XYZ file of C-alpha atoms in Angstrom:
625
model
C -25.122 41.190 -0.856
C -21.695 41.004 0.604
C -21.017 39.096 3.493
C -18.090 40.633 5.465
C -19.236 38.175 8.303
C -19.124 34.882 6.934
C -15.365 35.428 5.625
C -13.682 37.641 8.200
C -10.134 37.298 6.791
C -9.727 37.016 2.974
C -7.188 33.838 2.476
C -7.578 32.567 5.894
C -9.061 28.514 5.172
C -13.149 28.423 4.895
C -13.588 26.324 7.734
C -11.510 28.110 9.900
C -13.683 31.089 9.176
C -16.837 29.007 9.602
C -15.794 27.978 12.658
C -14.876 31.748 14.067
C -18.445 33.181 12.701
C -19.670 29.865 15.263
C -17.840 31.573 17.998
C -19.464 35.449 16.929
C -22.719 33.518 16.783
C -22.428 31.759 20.253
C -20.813 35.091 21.818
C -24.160 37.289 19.969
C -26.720 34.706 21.620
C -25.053 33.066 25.131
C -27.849 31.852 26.620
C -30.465 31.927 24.184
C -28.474 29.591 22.319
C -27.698 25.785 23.275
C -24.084 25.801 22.742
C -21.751 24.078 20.291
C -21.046 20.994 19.633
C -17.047 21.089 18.998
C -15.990 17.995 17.313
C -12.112 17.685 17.787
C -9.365 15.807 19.554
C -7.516 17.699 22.338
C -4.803 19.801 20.566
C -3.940 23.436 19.756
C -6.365 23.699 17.502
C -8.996 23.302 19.298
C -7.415 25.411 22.246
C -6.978 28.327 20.213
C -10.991 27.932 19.102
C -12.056 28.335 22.771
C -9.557 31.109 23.337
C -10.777 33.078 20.229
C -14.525 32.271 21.679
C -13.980 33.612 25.180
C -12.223 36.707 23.756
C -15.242 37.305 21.475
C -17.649 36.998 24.743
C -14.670 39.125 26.833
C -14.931 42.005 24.427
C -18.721 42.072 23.648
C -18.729 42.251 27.531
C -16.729 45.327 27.779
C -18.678 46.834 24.680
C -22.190 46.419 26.227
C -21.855 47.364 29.259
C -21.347 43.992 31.299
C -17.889 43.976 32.710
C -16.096 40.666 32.484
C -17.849 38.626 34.799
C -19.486 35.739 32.334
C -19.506 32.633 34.091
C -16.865 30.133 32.322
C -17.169 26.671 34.187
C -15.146 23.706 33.119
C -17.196 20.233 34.158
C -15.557 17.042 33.374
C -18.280 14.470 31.594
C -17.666 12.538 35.405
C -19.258 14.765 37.391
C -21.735 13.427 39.540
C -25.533 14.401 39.514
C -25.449 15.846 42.747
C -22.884 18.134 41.684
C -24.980 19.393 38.753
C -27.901 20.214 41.004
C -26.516 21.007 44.369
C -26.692 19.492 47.473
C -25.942 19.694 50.960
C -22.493 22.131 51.851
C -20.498 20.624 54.373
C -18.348 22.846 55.145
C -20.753 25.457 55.914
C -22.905 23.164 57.453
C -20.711 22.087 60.079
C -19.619 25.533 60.537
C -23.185 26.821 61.205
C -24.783 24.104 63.024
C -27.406 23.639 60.585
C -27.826 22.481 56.968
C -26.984 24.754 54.470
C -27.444 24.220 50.738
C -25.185 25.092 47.871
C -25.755 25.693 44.511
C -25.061 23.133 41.716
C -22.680 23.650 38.765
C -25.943 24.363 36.429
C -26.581 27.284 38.743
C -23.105 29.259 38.692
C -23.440 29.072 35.435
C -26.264 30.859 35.084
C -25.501 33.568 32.129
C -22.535 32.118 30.809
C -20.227 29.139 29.490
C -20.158 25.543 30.136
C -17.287 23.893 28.739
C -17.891 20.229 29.033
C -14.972 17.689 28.343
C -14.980 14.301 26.662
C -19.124 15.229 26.233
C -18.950 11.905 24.043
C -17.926 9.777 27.541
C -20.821 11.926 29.279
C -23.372 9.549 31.552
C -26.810 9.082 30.052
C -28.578 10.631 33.768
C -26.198 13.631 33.480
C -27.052 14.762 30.222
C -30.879 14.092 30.969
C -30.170 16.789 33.688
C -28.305 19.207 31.734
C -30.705 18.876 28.790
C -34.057 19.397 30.869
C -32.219 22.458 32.980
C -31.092 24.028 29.251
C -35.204 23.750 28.439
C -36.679 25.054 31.826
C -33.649 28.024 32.090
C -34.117 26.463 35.794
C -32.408 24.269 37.977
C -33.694 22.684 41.667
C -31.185 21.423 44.137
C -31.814 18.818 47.210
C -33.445 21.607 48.904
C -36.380 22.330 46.478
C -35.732 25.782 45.562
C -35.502 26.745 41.927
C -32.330 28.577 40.692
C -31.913 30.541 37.151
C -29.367 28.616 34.864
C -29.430 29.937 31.455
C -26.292 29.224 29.652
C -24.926 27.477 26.843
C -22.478 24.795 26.334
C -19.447 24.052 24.387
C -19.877 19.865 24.474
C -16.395 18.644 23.091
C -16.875 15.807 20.916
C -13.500 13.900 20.638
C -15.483 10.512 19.889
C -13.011 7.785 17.909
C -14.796 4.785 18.016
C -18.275 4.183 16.217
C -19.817 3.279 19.348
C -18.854 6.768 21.299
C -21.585 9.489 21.051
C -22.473 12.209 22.654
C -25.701 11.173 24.122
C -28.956 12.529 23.058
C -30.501 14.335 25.514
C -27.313 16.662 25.362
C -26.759 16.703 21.062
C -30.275 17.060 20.442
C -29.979 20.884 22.195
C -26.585 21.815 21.047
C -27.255 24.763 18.062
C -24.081 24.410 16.245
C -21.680 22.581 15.209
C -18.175 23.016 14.593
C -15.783 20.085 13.091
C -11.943 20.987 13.528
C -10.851 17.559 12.648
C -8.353 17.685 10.058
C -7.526 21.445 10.537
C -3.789 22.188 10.795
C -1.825 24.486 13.348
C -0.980 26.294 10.722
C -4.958 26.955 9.139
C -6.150 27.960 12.363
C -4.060 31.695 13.692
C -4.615 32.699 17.058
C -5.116 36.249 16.399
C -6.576 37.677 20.043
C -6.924 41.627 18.445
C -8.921 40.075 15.388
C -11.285 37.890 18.276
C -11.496 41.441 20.452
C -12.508 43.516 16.941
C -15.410 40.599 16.065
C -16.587 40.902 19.802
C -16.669 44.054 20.022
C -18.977 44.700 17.004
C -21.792 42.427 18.562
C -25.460 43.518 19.009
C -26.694 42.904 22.366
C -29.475 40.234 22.975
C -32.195 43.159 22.460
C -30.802 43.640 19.118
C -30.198 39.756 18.168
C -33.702 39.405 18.485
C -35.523 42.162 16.096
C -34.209 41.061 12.742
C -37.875 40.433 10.967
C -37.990 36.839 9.218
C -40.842 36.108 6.382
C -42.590 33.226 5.759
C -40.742 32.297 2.622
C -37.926 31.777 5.450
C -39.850 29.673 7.782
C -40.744 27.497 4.985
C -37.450 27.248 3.669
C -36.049 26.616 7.295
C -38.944 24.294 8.170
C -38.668 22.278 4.608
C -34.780 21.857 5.063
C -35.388 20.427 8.476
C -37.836 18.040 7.480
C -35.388 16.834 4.632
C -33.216 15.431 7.380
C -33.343 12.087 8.946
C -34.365 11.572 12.494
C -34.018 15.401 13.045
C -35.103 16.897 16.126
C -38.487 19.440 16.280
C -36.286 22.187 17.256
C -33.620 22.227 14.581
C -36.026 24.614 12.423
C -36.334 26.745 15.144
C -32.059 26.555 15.645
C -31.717 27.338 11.846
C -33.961 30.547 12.507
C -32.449 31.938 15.700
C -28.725 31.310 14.080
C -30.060 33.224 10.962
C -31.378 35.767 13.064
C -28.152 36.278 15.034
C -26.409 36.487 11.862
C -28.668 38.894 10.384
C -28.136 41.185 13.482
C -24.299 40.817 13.535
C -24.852 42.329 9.620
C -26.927 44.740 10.948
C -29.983 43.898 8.816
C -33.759 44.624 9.564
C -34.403 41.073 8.053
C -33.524 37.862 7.387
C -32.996 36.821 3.895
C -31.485 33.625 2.526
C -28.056 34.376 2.818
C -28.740 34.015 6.202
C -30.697 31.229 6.489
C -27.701 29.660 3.876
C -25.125 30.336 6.654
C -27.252 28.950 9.185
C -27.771 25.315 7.739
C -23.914 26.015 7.487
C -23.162 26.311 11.014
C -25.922 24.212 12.356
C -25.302 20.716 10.486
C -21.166 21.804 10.710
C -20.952 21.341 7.046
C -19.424 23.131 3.695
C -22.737 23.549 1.191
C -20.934 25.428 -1.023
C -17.505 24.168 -1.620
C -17.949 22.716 -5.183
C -15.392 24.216 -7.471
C -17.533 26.977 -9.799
C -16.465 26.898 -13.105
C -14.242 29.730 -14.902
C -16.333 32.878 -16.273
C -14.711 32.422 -19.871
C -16.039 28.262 -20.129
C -18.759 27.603 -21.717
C -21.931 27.032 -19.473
C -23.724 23.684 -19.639
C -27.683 24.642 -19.492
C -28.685 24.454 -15.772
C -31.688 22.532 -16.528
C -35.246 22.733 -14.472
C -35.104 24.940 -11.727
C -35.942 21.878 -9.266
C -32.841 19.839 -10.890
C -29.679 22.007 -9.963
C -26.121 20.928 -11.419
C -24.393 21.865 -8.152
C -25.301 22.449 -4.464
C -25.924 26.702 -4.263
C -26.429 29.248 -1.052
C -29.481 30.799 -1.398
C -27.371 34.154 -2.093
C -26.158 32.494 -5.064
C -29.236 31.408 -6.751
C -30.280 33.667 -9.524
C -32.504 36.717 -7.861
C -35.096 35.908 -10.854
C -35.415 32.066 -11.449
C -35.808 31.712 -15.298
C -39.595 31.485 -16.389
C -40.865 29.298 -19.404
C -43.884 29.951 -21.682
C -44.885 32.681 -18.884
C -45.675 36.295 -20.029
C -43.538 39.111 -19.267
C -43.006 40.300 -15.503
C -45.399 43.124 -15.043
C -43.455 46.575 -14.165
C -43.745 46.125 -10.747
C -42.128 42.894 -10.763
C -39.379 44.171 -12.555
C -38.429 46.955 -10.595
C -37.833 44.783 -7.987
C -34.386 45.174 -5.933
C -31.718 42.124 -6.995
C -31.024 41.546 -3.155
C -34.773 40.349 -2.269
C -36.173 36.921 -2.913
C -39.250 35.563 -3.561
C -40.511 32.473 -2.199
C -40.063 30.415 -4.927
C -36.110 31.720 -4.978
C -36.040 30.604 -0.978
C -38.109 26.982 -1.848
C -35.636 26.503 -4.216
C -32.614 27.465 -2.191
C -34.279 25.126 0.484
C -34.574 21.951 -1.735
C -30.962 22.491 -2.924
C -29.621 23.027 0.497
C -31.764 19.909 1.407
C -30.501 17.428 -1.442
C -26.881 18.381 0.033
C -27.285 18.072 3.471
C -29.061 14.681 2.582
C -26.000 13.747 0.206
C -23.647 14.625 2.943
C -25.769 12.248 5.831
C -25.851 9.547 3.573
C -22.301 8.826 3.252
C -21.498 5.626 4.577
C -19.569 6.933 7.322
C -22.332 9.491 8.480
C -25.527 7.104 8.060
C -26.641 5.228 11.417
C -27.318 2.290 9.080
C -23.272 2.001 8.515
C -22.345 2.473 11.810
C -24.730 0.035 12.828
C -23.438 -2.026 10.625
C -20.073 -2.382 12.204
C -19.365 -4.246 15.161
C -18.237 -1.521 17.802
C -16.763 -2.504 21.180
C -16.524 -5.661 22.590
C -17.545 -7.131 26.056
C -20.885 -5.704 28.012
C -20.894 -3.537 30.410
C -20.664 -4.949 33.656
C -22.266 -3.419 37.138
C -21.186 -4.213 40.571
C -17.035 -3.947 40.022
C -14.064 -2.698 42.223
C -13.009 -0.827 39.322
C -14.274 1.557 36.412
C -15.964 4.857 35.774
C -18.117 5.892 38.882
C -22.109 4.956 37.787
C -23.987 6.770 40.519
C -24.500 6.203 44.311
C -26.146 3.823 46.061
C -27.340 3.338 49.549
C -26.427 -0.721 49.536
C -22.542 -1.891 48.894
C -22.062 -2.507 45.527
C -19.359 -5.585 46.399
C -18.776 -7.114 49.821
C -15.519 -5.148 50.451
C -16.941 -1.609 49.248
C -16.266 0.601 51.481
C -18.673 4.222 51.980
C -18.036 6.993 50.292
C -18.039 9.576 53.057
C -18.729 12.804 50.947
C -21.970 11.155 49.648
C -22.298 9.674 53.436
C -22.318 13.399 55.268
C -24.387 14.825 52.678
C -27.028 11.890 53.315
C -26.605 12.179 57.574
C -26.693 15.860 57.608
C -30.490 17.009 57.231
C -31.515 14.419 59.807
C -29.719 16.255 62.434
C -31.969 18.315 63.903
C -34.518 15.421 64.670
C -31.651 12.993 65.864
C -30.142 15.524 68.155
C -32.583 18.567 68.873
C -29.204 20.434 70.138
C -27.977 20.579 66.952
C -26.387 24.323 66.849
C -23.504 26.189 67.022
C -22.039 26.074 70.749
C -21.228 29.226 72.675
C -17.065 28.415 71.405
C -17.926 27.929 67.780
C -17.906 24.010 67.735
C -20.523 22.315 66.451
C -21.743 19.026 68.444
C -20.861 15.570 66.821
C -22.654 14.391 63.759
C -24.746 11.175 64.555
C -24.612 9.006 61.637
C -26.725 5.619 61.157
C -26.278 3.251 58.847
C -29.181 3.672 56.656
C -26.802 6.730 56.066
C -23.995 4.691 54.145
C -23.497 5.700 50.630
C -20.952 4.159 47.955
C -19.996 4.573 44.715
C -21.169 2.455 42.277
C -18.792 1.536 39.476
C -19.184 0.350 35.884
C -16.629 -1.082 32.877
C -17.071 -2.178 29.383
C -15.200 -5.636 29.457
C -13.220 -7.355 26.655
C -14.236 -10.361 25.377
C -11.511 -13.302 24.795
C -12.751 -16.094 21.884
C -11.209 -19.437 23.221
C -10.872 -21.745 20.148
C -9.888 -25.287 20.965
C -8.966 -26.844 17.484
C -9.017 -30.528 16.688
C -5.758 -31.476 14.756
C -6.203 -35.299 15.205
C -5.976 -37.282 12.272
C -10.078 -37.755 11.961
C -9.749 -33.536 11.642
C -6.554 -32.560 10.064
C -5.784 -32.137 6.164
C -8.366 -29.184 4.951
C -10.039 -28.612 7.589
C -7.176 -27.645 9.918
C -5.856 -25.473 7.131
C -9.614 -23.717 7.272
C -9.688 -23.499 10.976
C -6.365 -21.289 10.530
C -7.899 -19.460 8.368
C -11.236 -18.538 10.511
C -8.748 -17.544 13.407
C -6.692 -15.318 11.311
C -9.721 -13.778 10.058
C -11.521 -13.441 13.523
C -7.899 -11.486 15.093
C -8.677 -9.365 11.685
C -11.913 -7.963 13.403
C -10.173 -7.262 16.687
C -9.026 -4.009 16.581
C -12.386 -3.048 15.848
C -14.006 -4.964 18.512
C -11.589 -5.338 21.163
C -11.357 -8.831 21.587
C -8.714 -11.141 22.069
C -7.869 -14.678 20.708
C -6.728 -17.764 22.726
C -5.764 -20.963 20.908
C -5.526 -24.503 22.191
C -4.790 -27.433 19.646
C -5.677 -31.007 20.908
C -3.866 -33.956 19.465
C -1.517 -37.390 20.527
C -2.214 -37.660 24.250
C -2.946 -33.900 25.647
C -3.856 -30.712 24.766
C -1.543 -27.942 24.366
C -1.938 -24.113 24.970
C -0.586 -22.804 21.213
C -1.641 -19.111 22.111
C -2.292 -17.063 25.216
C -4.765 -14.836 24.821
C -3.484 -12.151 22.394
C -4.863 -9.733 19.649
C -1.317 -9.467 18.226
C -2.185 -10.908 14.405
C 1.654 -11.542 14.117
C 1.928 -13.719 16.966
C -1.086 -15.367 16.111
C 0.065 -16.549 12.510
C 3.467 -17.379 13.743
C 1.853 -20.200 16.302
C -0.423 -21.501 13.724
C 2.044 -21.414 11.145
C 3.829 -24.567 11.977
C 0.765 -26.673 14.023
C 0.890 -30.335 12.889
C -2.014 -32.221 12.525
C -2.779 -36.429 13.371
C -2.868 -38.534 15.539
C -5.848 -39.823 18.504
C -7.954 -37.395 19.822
C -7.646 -36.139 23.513
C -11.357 -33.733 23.500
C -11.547 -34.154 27.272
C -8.326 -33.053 28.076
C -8.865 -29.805 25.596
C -12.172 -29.662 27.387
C -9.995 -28.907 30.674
C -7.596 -26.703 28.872
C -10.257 -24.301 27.792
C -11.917 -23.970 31.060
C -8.351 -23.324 32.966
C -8.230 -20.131 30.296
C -11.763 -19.408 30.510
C -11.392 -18.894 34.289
C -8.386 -17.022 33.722
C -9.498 -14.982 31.550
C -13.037 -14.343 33.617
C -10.553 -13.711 36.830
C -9.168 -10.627 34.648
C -12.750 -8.941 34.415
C -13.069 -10.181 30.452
C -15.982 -12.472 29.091
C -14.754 -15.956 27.675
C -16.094 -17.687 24.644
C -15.038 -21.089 24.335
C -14.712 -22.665 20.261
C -14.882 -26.339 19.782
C -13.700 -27.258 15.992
C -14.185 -30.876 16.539
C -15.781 -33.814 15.315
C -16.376 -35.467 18.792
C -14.785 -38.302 18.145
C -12.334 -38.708 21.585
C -10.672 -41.845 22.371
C -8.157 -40.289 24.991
C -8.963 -40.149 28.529
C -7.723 -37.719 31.325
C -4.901 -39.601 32.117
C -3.881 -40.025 28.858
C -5.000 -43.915 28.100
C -6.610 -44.663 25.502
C -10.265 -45.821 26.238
C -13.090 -44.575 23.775
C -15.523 -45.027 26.687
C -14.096 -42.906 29.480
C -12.752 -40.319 27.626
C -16.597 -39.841 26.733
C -17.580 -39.723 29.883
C -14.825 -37.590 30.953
C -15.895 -35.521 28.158
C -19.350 -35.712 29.412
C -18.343 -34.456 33.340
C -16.223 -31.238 31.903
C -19.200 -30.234 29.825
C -21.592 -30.004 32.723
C -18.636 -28.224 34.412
C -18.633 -25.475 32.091
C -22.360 -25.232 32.190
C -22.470 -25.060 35.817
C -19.928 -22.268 35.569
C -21.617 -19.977 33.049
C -19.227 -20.173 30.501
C -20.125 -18.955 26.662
C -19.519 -21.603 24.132
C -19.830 -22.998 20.549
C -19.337 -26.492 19.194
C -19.058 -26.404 15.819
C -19.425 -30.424 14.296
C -17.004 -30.052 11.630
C -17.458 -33.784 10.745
C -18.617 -35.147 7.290
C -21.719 -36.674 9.032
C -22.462 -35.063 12.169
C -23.216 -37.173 14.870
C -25.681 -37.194 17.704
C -23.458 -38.173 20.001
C -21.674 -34.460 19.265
C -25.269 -33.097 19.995
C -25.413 -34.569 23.114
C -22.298 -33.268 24.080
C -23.339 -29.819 23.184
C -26.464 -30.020 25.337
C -24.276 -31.075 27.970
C -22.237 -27.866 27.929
C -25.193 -26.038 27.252
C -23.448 -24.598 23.993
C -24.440 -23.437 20.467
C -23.966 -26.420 17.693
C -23.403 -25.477 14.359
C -22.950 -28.690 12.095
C -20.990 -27.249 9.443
C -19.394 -30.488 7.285
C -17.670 -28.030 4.736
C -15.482 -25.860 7.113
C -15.000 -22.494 5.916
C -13.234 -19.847 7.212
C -16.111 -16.871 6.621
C -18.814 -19.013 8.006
C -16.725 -19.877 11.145
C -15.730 -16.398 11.800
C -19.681 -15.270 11.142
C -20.586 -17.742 13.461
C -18.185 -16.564 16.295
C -18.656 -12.936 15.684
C -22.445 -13.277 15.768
C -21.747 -14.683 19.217
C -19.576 -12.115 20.392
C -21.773 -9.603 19.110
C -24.662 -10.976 20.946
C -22.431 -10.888 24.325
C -22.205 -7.604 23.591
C -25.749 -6.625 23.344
C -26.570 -8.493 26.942
């Protein structure tokens, strides 16, 4: 069967192509279709995708019928709820004298295009909304009557880091998706007469809907979405109404495997059939047992009779069968083929939840209750002691309690409206929210009891540790305590060049000043805590201080000095680790631990992995709290 559809422009590059039938698809089924998940970063390339799309939609307008009036809202991923659902109108409300209710942004869309930006940055509440109004075709505002909102939504994905996501409330509902990640200006052509020709040529929604589709097709759709891991019910369901669409857009009465092929194509935004074939004249290697296939194959390219063994011949009906139709053993097979790639392609290392997982992602928790941040929601209670009310959020709460707080409530004879009366159960503020950094605080014991190789493997673990940063955000302060004081060696930094330029030259001996590196660490800790990161403080010591605070040597009160800045740090909250790097730990060391309420690892052979597990397994817990 040829497929005209699937490659509109011979030479033009096969994802490019994929990724214009996504737009015919979406533009053939607005509405009945989730929407597309566009995975890109903001560039021409994906500009010229969404212009191509809405010229597709434009012209199969014009075509049916429809005019040009498709909704085509832009929402940024910070929208508020209220704005998604509607709410109370202001404007109009002051103007009238009474409360009047406005749609939400789910309603005006009703029948066309939501184009949501930075989806992957999208609030876990707002895409709980968007995903239940997408299943009801029905949204409710503050005043309780339902509104239609069928639509479907372009959700671009320009997630970096391993931790960013579209959530899945939102993914889980999106039919396709398209990846334009690596796809030059020059592979992707804005070509606006080729977009108006494909839109043009699309069936209505009557039409999209009567291709027939067999059983053998269900099965094949329903065993290829059971092959993938953690998929949702509905992806058979997507992989039918996509091969549907595409069977209309052919103008076919059914849907065959080619179809269904192009479908898994679209819908899992992957290439199935990109392995090189090999040339006509080579000699073919023998393809083995039908349920063993060499290479990943459409189910148009599988054989229209799968070779039979020790069976009798086909029967004359059999054979007069046309080449174009398949059985269901050709679609069971197409199925498990398109099934071992899709599962080949999820379980790359990159792909698989168990890798990303695996890596440590941002640093820092998020933290509630700041001055600064991405806007979390509203709240009737101040968030901070300064917060001041948001007075959007405030009207719209005053507003319907008008009429009962003032029965006069209504437009005057001159057009003016009396004075709202506001109380302050009315207040509303913003509630804000940031991810914070964390900063690892390592305080490194360079006396003579410490130096030699284990100074050498403390270097090492902090080298190591500013390794991991980039990944996780953090950043590295270093104190070194030997002579008489302690000394500040690094400001907190991630710069890896900075870092081994300071630790490049640090001596080591001398009588060991722990309290005064005790005091150090806490100045930075409170520093750092002042600029909205989380400290963790690193003791490489062995506990064995003989300097006091005022820099005199007496064994006795620089332990009890030691003793007092401990319980400081406790009392203030601070995150820490004492790691006994002495060649009989001590309980002395213990009980200083206790006193700072702080993690002790004994660890007599220092090494630089296990101190950098240690402190990453730290951080990473921070970051899970």
């Amino acid at each position: 069967m040829a497929e005209p559809n699937t490659m509109p422009v011979s030479g033009m590059d096969p994802r490019w192509n994929d990724a214009l039938l996504a737009a015919r698809v979406l533009a053939a089924g607005v509405g009945a279709l989730g929407g597309v998940r566009l995975r890109a970063g903001a560039g021409p390339v994906r500009n010229r995708w969404i212009e191509m799309a809405r010229a597709m939609m434009e012209a199969a307008e014009v075509t049916q019928g429809k005019g040009s009036g498709r909704p085509w809202l832009r929402i940024p991923a910070s929208s508020a709820a209220g704005r998604l659902t509607g709410g109370i109108d202001i404007a109009a409300t002051l103007t009238a004298g009474r409360p009047v209710h406005e749609k939400g942004l789910l309603a005006r869309a009703d029948g066309g295009i939501i184009v949501l930006g930075m989806a992957e940055r999208l609030a876990a509440a707002s895409a709980a909304i968007i995903g239940r109004t997408m299943d009801d075709r029905a949204t409710s505002g503050a005043s309780g009557r339902s509104h239609p909102a069928r639509f479907s939504v372009i959700a671009l994905d320009e997630s970096v880091e391993e931790d960013e996501d579209v959530p899945a409330a939102l993914a889980d509902r999106l039919t396709l998706d398209v990846r334009l990640d690596g796809l030059s200006i020059h592979d992707a052509p804005l070509d606006l007469d080729l977009a108006h020709d494909m839109g043009a040529d699309l069936p209505d929604a009557e039409a999209c809907a009567a291709p027939a589709i067999g059983d053998d097709v269900r099965e094949a759709a329903a065993t290829i979405s059971l092959a993938l891991p953690a998929s949702p019910l509905r992806r058979s369901l997507d992989l039918l109404r996509v091969a549907r669409i595409l069977a209309a857009i052919e103008r076919s009465e059914s849907v065959d495997g080619s179809h269904l092929a192009a479908a898994v194509r679209l819908c899992l935004g992957m290439m199935l059939n990109t392995e090189a074939q090999p040339d006509e004249g080579a000699e073919q290697p023998d393809p083995g047992p039908a349920d063993e296939p060499q290479q990943p194959l459409d189910a148009d390219e599988m054989p229209a009779e799968p070779p039979q063994r020790d069976q009798p011949e086909q029967n004359e009906a059999e054979s007069d069968r046309p080449e174009t139709e398949l059985t269901e053993e050709d679609m069971l097979v197409a199925a498990g083929t398109a099934s071992r790639a899709v599962l080949t392609e999820l379980d790359r290392p990159d792909r698989s939840a168990a890798g990303k997982s695996a890596r440590t992602g941002k640093s820092g928790g998020f933290k509630s209750g700041s001055r600064r941040g991405r806007p979390a929601g509203i709240v009737s209670r101040p968030p901070y002691p300064e917060a001041r009310p948001d007075i959007v959020s405030t009207l719209r709460a005053a507003i319907p309690w008008q009429r009962l707080r003032n029965p006069e409530f209504a437009l005057a004879a001159d057009g003016k409206a009396p004075p709202l009366r506001i109380l302050p159960s009315d207040f509303r503020y913003i509630r804000f929210r940031h991810r914070t950094e964390s900063t690892a605080i390592f305080a490194v014991d360079a006396s003579g009891s410490t130096a030699m190789e284990r100074l050498a493997e403390a270097k090492g673990a902090i080298e190591l540790l500013l390794g991991d940063c980039y990944v996780r955000r953090d950043h590295v302060a270093l104190i070194t305590f030997r002579g008489r004081s302690a000394e500040t060696l690094l400001e907190p930094t991630r710069s890896l060049v900075r870092a081994k330029r300071s630790l490049t030259g640090l001596p080591g001996g001398g009588p060991t000043p722990l309290a005064g590196a005790i005091r150090r660490s806490l100045e930075i800790a409170g520093m750092v805590q002042r600029r909205g990161q989380s400290p963790l403080i690193v003791y490489l010591t062995d506990g064995s201080g003989n300097i006091a605070l005022d820099g005199q040597p007496d064994r006795v009160r620089a332990r009890d000095d030691a003793q007092l800045l401990a319980r400081q740090g406790a009392a203030l909250g601070y995150r820490s680790i004492l790691i006994d790097i002495a060649r009989r730990p001590r309980e002395a060391t213990r009980e200083l631990a206790r006193s700072m309420q702080a993690q002790y690892c004994p660890l007599p052979n220092v090494s630089a992995n296990a101190v950098n597990a240690i402190v990453s397994a730290e951080l990473q817990k921070g970051t899970r709290s």
